Coordinates of C-alpha atoms and ligand atoms in Angstrom, one line a residue:
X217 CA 29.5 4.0 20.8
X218 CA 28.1 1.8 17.8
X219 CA 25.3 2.9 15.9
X220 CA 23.6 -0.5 17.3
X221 CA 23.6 1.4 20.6
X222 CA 23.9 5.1 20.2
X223 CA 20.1 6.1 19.2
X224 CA 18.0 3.3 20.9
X225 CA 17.3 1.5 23.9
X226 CA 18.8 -2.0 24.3
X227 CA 16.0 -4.6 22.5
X228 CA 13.2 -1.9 22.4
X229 CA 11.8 -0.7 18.8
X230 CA 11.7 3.0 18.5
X231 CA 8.9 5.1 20.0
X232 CA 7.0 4.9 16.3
X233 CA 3.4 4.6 15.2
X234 CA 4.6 1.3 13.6
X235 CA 5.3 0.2 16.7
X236 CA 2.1 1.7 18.6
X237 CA 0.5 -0.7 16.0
X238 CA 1.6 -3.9 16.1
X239 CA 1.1 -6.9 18.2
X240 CA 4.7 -8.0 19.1
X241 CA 6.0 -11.1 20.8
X242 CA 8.0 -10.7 23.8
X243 CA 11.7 -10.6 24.0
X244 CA 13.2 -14.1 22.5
X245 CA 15.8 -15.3 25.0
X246 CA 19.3 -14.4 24.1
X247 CA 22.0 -17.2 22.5
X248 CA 23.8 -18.6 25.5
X249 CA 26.7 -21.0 25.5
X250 CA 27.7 -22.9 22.7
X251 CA 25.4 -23.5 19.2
X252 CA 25.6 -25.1 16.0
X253 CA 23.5 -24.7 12.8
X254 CA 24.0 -25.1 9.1
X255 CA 23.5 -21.7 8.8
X256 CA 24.1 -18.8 11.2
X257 CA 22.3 -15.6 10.1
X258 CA 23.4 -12.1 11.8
X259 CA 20.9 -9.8 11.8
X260 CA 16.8 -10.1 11.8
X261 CA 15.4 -7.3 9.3
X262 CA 13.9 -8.0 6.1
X263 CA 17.0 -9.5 4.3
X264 CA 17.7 -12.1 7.0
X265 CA 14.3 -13.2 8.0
X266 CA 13.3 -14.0 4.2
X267 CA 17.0 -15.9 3.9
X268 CA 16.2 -17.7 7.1
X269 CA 12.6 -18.3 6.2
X270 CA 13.9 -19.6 2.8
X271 CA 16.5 -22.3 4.3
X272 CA 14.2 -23.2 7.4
X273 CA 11.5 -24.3 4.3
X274 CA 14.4 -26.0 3.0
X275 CA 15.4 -28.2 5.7
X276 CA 18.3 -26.4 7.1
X277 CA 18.9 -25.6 10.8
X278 CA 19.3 -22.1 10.9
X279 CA 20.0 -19.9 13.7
X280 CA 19.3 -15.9 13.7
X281 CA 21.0 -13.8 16.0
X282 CA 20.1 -10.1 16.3
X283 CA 21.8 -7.4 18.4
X284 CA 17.9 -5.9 19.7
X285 CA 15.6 -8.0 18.0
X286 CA 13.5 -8.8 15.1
X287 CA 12.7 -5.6 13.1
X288 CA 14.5 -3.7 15.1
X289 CA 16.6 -2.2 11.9
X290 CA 15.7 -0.1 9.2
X291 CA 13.2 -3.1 8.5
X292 CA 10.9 -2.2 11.1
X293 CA 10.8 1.9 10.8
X294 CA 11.1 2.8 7.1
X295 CA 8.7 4.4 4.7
X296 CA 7.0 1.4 3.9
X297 CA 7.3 2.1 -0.2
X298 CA 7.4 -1.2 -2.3
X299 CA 9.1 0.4 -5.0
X300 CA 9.7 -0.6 -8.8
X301 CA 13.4 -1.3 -10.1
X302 CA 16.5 0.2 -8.2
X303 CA 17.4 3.0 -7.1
X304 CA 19.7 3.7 -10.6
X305 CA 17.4 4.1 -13.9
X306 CA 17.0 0.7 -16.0
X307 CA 19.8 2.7 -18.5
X308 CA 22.0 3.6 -16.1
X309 CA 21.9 -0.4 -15.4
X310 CA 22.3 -1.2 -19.1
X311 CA 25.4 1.2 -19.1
X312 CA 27.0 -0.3 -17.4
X313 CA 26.3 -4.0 -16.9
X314 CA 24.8 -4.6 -20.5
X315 CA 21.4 -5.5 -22.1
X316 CA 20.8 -8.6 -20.8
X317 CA 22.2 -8.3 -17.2
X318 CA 20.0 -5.0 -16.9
X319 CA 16.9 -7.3 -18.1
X320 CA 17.5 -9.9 -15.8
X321 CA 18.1 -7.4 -13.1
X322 CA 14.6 -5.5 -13.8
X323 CA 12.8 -9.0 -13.9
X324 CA 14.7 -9.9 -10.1
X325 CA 13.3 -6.3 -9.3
X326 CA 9.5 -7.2 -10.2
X327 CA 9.7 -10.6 -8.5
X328 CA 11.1 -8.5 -5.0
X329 CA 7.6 -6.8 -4.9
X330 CA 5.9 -10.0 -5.9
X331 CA 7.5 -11.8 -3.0
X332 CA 6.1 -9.0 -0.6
X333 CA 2.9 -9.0 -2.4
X334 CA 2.6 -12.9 -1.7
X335 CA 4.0 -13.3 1.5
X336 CA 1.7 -10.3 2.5
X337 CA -1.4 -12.5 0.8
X338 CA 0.1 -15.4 2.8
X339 CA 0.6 -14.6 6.0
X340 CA 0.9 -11.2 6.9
X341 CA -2.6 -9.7 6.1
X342 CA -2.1 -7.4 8.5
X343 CA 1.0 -5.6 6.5
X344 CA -1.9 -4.1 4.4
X345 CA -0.4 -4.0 0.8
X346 CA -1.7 -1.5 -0.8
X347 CA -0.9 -0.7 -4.6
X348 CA 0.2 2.9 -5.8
X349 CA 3.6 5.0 -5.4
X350 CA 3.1 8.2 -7.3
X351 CA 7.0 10.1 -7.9
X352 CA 6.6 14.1 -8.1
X353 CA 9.1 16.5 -10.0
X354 CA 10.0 19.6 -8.8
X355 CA 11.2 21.1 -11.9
X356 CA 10.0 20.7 -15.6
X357 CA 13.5 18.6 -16.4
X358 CA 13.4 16.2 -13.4
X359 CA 9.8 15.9 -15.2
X360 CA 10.5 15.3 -18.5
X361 CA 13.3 12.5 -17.2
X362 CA 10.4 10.5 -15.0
X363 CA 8.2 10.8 -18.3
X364 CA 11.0 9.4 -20.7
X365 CA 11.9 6.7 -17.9
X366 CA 8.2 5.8 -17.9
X367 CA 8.2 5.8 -21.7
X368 CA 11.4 3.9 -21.9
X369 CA 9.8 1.0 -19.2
X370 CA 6.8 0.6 -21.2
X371 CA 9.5 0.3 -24.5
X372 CA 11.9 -1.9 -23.9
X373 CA 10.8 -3.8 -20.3
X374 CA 7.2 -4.4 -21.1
X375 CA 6.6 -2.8 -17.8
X376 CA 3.1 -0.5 -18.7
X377 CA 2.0 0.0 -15.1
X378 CA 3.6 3.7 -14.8
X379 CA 1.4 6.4 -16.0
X380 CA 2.5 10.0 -16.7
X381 CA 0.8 13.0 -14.6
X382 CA 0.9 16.5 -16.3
X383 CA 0.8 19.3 -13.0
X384 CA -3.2 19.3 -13.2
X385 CA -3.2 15.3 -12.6
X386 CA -0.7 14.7 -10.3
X387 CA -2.2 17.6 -7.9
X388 CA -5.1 16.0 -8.2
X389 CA -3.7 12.8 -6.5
X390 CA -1.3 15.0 -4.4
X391 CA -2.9 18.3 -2.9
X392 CA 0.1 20.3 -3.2
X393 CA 1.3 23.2 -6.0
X394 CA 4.8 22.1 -5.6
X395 CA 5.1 19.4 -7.8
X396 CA 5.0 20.5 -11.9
X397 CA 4.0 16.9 -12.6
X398 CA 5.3 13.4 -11.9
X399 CA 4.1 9.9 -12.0
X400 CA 1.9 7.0 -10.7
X401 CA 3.4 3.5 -10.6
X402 CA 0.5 1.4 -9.8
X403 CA 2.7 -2.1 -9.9
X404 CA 4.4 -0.8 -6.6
X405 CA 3.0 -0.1 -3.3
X406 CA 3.1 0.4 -0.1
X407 CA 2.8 -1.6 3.9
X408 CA 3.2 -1.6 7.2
X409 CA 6.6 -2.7 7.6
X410 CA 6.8 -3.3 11.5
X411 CA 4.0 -6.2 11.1
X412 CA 5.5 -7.3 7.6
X413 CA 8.7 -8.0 9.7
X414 CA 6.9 -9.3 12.8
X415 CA 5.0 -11.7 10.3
X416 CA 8.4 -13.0 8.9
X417 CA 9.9 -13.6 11.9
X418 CA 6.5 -15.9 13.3
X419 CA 6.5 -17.4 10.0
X420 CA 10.4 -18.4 10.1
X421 CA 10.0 -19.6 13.5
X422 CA 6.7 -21.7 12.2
X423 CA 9.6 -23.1 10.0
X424 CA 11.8 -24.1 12.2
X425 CA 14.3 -21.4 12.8
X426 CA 15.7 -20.2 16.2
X427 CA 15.5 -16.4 16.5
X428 CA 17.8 -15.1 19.6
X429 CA 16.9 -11.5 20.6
X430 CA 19.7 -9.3 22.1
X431 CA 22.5 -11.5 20.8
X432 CA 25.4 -8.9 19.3
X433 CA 27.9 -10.6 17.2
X434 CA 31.1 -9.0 17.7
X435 CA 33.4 -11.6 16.1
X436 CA 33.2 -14.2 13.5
X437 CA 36.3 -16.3 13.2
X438 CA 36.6 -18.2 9.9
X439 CA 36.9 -21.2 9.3
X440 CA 34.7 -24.3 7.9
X441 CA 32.6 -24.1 10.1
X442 CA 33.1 -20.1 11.0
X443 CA 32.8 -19.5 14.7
X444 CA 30.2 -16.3 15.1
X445 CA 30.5 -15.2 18.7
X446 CA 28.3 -12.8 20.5
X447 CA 28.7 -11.5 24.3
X448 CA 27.5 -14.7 26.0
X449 CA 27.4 -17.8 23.3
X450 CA 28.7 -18.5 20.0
X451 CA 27.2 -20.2 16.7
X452 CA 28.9 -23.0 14.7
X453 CA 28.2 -22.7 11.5
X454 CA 28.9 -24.3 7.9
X455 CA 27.6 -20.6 6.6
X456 CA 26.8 -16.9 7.4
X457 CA 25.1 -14.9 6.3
X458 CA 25.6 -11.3 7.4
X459 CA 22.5 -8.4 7.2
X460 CA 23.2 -6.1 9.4
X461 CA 22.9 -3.7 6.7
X462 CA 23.9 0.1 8.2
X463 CA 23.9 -1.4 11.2
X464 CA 27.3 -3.9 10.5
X465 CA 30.2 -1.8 10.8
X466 CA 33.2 -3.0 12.2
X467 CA 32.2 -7.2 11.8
X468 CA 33.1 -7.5 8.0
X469 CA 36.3 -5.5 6.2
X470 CA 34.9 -6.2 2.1
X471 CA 31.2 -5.1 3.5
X472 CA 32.3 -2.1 5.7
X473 CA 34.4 -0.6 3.1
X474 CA 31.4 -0.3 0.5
X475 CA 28.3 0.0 2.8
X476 CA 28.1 3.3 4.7
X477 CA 25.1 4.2 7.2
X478 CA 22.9 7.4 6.9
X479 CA 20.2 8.4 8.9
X480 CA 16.5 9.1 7.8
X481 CA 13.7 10.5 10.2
X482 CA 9.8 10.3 9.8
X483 CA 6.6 11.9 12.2
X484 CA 3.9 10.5 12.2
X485 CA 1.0 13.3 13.1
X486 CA -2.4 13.1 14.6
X487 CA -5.5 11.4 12.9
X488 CA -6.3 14.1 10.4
X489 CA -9.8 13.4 9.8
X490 CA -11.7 15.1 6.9
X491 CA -8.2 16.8 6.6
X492 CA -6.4 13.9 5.1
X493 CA -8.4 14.2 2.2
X494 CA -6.5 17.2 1.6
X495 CA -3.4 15.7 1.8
X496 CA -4.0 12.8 -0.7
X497 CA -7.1 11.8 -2.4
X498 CA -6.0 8.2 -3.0
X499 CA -4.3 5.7 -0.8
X500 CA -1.3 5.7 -2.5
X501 CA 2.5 6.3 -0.9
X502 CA 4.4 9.3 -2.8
X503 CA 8.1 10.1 -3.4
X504 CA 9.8 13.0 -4.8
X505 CA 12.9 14.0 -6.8
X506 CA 14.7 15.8 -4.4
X507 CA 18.1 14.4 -3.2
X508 CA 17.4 14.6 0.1
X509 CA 14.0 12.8 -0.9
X510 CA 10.3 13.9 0.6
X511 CA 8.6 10.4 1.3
X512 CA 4.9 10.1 2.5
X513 CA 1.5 8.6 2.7
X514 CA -1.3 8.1 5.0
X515 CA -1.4 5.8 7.6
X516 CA -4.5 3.6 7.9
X517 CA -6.0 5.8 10.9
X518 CA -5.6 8.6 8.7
X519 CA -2.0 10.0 10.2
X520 CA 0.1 11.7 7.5
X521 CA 3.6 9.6 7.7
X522 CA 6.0 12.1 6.6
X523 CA 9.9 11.5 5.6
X524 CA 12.3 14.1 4.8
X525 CA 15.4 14.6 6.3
X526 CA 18.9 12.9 6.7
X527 CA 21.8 12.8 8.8
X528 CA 24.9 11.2 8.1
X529 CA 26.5 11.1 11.4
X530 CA 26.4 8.6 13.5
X531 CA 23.8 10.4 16.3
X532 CA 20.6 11.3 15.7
X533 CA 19.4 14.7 16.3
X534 CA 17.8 15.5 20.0
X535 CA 15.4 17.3 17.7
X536 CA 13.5 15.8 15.0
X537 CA 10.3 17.1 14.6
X538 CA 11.2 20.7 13.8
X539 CA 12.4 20.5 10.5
X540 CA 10.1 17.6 9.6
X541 CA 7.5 19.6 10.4
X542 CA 9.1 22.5 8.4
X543 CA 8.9 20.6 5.5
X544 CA 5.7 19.3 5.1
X545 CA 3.6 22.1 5.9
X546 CA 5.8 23.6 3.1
X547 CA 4.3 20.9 0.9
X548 CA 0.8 20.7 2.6
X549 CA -0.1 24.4 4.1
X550 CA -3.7 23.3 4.6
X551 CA -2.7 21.1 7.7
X552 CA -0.6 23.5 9.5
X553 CA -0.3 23.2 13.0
X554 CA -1.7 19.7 13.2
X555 CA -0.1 17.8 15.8
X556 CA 2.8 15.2 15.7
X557 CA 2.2 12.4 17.3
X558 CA 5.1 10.1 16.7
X559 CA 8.5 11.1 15.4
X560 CA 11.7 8.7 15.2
X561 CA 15.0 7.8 13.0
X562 CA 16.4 4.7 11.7
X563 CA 20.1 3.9 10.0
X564 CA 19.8 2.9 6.6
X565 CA 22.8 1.4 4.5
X566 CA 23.6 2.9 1.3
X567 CA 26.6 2.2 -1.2
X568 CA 28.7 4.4 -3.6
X569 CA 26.7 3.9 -6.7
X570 CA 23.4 3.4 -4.7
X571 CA 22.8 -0.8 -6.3
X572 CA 22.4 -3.4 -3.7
X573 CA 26.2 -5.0 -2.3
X574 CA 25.4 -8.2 -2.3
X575 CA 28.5 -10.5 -2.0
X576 CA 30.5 -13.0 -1.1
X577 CA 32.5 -12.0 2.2
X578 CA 34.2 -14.4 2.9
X579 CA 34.8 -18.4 1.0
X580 CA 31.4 -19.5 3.5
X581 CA 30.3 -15.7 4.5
X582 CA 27.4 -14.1 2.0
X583 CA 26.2 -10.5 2.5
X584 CA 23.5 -8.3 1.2
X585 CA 22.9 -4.5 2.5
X586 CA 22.9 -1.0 1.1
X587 CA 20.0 -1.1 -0.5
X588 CA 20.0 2.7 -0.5
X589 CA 16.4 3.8 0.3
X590 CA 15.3 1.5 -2.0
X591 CA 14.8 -2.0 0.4
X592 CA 11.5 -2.3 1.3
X593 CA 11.3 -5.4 -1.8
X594 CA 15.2 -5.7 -2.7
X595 CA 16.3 -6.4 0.9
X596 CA 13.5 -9.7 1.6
X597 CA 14.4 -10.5 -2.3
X598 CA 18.2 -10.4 -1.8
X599 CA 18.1 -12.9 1.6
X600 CA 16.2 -15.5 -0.6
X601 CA 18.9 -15.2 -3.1
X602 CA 21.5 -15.6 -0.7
X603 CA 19.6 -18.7 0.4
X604 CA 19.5 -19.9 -2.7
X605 CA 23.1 -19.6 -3.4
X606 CA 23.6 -21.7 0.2
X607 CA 21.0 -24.3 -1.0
X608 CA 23.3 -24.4 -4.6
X609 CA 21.2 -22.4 -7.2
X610 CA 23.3 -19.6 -7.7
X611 CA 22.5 -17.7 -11.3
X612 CA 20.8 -15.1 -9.4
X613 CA 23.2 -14.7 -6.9
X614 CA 25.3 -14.2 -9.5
X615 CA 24.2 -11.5 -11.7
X616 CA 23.2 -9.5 -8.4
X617 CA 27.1 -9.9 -6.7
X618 CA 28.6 -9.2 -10.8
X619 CA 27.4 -5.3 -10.2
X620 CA 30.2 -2.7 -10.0
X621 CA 30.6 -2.2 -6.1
X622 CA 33.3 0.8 -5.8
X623 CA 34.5 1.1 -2.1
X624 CA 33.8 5.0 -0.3
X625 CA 36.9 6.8 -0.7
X626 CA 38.9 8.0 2.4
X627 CA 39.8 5.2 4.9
X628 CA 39.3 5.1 9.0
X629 CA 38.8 8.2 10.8
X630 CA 38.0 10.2 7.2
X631 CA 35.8 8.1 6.0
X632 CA 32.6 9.9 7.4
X633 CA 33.3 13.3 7.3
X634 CA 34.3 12.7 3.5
X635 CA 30.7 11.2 3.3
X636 CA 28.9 13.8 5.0
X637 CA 30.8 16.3 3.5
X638 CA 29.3 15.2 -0.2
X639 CA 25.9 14.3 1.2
X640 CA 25.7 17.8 3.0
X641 CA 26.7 19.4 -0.4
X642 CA 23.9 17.9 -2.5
X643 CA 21.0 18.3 0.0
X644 CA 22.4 22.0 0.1
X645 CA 22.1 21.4 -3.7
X646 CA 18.5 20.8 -2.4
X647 CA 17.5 23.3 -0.8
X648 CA 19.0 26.3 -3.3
X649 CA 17.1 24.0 -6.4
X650 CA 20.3 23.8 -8.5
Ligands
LIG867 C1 13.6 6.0 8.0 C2 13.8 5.0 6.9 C3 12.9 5.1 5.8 C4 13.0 4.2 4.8 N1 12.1 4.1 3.8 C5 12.1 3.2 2.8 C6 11.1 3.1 1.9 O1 10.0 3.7 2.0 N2 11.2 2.2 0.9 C7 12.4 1.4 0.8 O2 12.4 0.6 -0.2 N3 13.4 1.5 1.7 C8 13.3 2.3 2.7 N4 14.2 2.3 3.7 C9 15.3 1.4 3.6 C10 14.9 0.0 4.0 O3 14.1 0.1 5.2 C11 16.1 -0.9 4.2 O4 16.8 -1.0 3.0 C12 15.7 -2.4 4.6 O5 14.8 -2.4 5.6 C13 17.0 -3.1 5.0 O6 16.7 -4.3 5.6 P1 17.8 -5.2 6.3 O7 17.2 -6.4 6.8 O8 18.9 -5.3 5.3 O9 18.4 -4.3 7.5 P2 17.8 -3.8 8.9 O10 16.3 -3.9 8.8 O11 18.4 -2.6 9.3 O12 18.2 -5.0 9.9 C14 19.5 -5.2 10.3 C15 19.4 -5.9 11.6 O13 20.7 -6.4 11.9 C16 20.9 -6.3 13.3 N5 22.4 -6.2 13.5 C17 23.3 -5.4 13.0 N6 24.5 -5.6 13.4 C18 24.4 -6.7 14.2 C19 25.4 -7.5 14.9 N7 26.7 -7.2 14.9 N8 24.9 -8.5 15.6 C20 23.6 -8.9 15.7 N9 22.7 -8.1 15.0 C21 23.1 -7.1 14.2 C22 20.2 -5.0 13.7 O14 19.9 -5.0 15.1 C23 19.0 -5.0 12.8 O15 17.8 -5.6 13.4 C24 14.1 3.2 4.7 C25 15.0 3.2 5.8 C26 14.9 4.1 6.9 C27 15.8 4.0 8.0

């Protein structure tokens, strides 16, 4: 069974405290019989909803078609962290795509959270932007590298809004021994991303985009225009755009061979009262340096929103609260035993080198996914930049498709064991602290 199927119920969000939380419209209808648009847009997360919000504004007649429905994905479950930059270092980027590609990149990386920032400021209020990611280090190097990254921002980007934490200052932020330091980024943040999607979908629509809920595209002949066909309809359509991120497997050859899905899993616990106060003393989000990476915050009700573990096969666990729980009342002792409310997974897409893949798939097909953890900004930023390529400004289409995008070794049947065999091996890594 597809991922699109195997952990969810048909057109239902996940049972998460996002969705406990937001005020969502019912169940569009689902694309029936034959359709035409300029533009036919497969998938209705973050990255297609802010492509098809960007072309609707323009003029064009777009048409979205997801499998379940809009934030559904990754885009309606994830950690909500607005982070800073990619998920490689600003050198690493320099390395290997030069100075002034890796400049342009980092400025495309600031405008991402701007673009959340103002459409949060906009129209979805109730996404609560708040600023603040603080990054802790488990071990005096990973410390000394966060510093020097910090350093090396402030240097040669300009970019002055990350502040170094010695152990003292960043456990007084974050109420727990573990970490030997870190740092607070104060030009990221974080939201809710369920009503963030929710508001991009009402305000695409206000546009005059057509959103189809439980429309699965299975095919999508080529062809000017390419015929994208789901169970009961099909789309006509000068362009595609495809962002299905983890989700996509099997539609696109060039996509699937360089995007792979992993799985990530977050609870959600009871309000903690005066005990959230222990937890974290600012409203900030917080991530860590581990590989398999310890992601958290308070929610607005005063829940701790923890996220810690991976899978990388295709079924979720039947449980997922054990080892969450596990692992952050090894971080936070002081609420042991408080109860866990909400707990749920979502499929993320992540690439070789962990940069977005955003390219062309075909002479009138664009794609953007495997944003790698790090989507909550790229993945909105990336759709508008595919719009803008359809709409015929492409520089910064460009420079994002120009990044080294290496294919996952192994082909068919081997490709996921190879990749859970190397992702079990480094959160093993993990856990020994080597
Ligand atoms: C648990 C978790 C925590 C995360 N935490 C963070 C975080 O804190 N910060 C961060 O930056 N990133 C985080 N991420 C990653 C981030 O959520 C994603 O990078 C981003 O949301 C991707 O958006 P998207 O629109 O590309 O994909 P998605 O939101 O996954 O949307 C894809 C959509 O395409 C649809 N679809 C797929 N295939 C088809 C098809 N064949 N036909 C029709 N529809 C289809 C799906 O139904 C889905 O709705 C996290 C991800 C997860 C799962």
């Amino acid at each position: 069974m597809s991922l699109l199927h195997r952990n969810d119920t048909r057109g239902a969000f996940p049972p998460s405290w996002y969705a406990a939380t937001t005020d969502a419209p019912p169940l569009r209808p689902s694309l029936k019989g034959a359709e035409h648009a300029d533009v036919c847009v497969v998938g209705a997360g973050f990255t297609g909803l802010m492509a098809t919000l960007t072309l609707a504004r323009a003029g064009r007649r777009v048409i979205v078609l997801d499998a379940h429905r809009a934030g559904f994905g990754a885009s309606g479950r994830n950690g909500g962290q607005v982070g800073s930059g990619f998920n490689q270092s600003q050198q690493w980027i320099e390395k290997h795509q030069g100075h002034d590609a890796a400049h342009a990149l980092w400025g495309m990386s600031q405008a991402a959270k701007d673009l959340v920032r103002e459409n949060c400021a906009a129209f979805a209020g109730d996404a609560l932007f708040r600023d603040g990611i603080a990054h802790g280090d488990w071990s005096a190097a990973d410390c000394r590298e966060s510093h020097a990254d910090a350093e090396y921002l402030a240097k040669h980007y300009g970019y002055d809004q990350i502040s170094p934490l010695d152990a003292a200052a960043f456990q007084d932020i974050v109420r727990t021994k573990s970490y030997v330091g870190g740092t607070l980024d104060m030009g990221a943040g974080h939201i809710h991303p369920l009503r963030y999607a929710v508001a991009l979908a009402r305000e695409a629509e206000a546009a005059g985009a057509l959103l189809f809920d439980q429309s699965e595209v299975h095919h999508i002949a080529r062809g000017s225009p390419a015929k994208v066909q789901t169970g009961q309809g099909h789309v006509m359509a000068d362009h595609v755009i495809l962002a299905g991120n983890g989700y996509l497997s099997g539609i696109n050859k060039p996509v699937n061979a360089r995007v792979m899905p992993i799985n990530s899993f977050i609870a959600a616990t009871e309000p903690l009262g005066d005990r959230a106060a222990e937890v974290l003393s600012r409203d900030i989000a917080v991530a860590d340096s581990k590989f398999v990476v310890n992601y958290f915050r308070l929610s607005h009700d005063g829940r701790l929103l923890y996220g810690g573990r991976e899978s990388y096969g295709l079924g979720f666990p039947t449980d997922i609260t054990t080892k969450l729980r596990e692992r952050f009342e090894g971080l936070f002792p002081q609420i042991k035993g408080a109860a866990i409310d909400y707990a749920w997974g979502g499929t993320l897409g992540i690439t070789m080198n962990r940069m977005p893949c955003v390219m062309r798939a075909g002479p009138n097909i664009l794609s953007a996914s495997g944003f790698s953890g790090h989507g909550v900004a790229l993945s909105g930023f990336s759709g508008q930049v595919l719009a803008e390529a359809i709409i015929g400004q492409s520089d910064r289409f460009d420079i994002l498709s120009d990044l080294p995008m290496p294919v996952f070794p192994g082909a068919g049947a081997f490709r996921a064991p190879l990749l859970t065999l190397a992702m079990t091996w480094y959160a093993m890594r993990d856990r020994l602290g080597v």
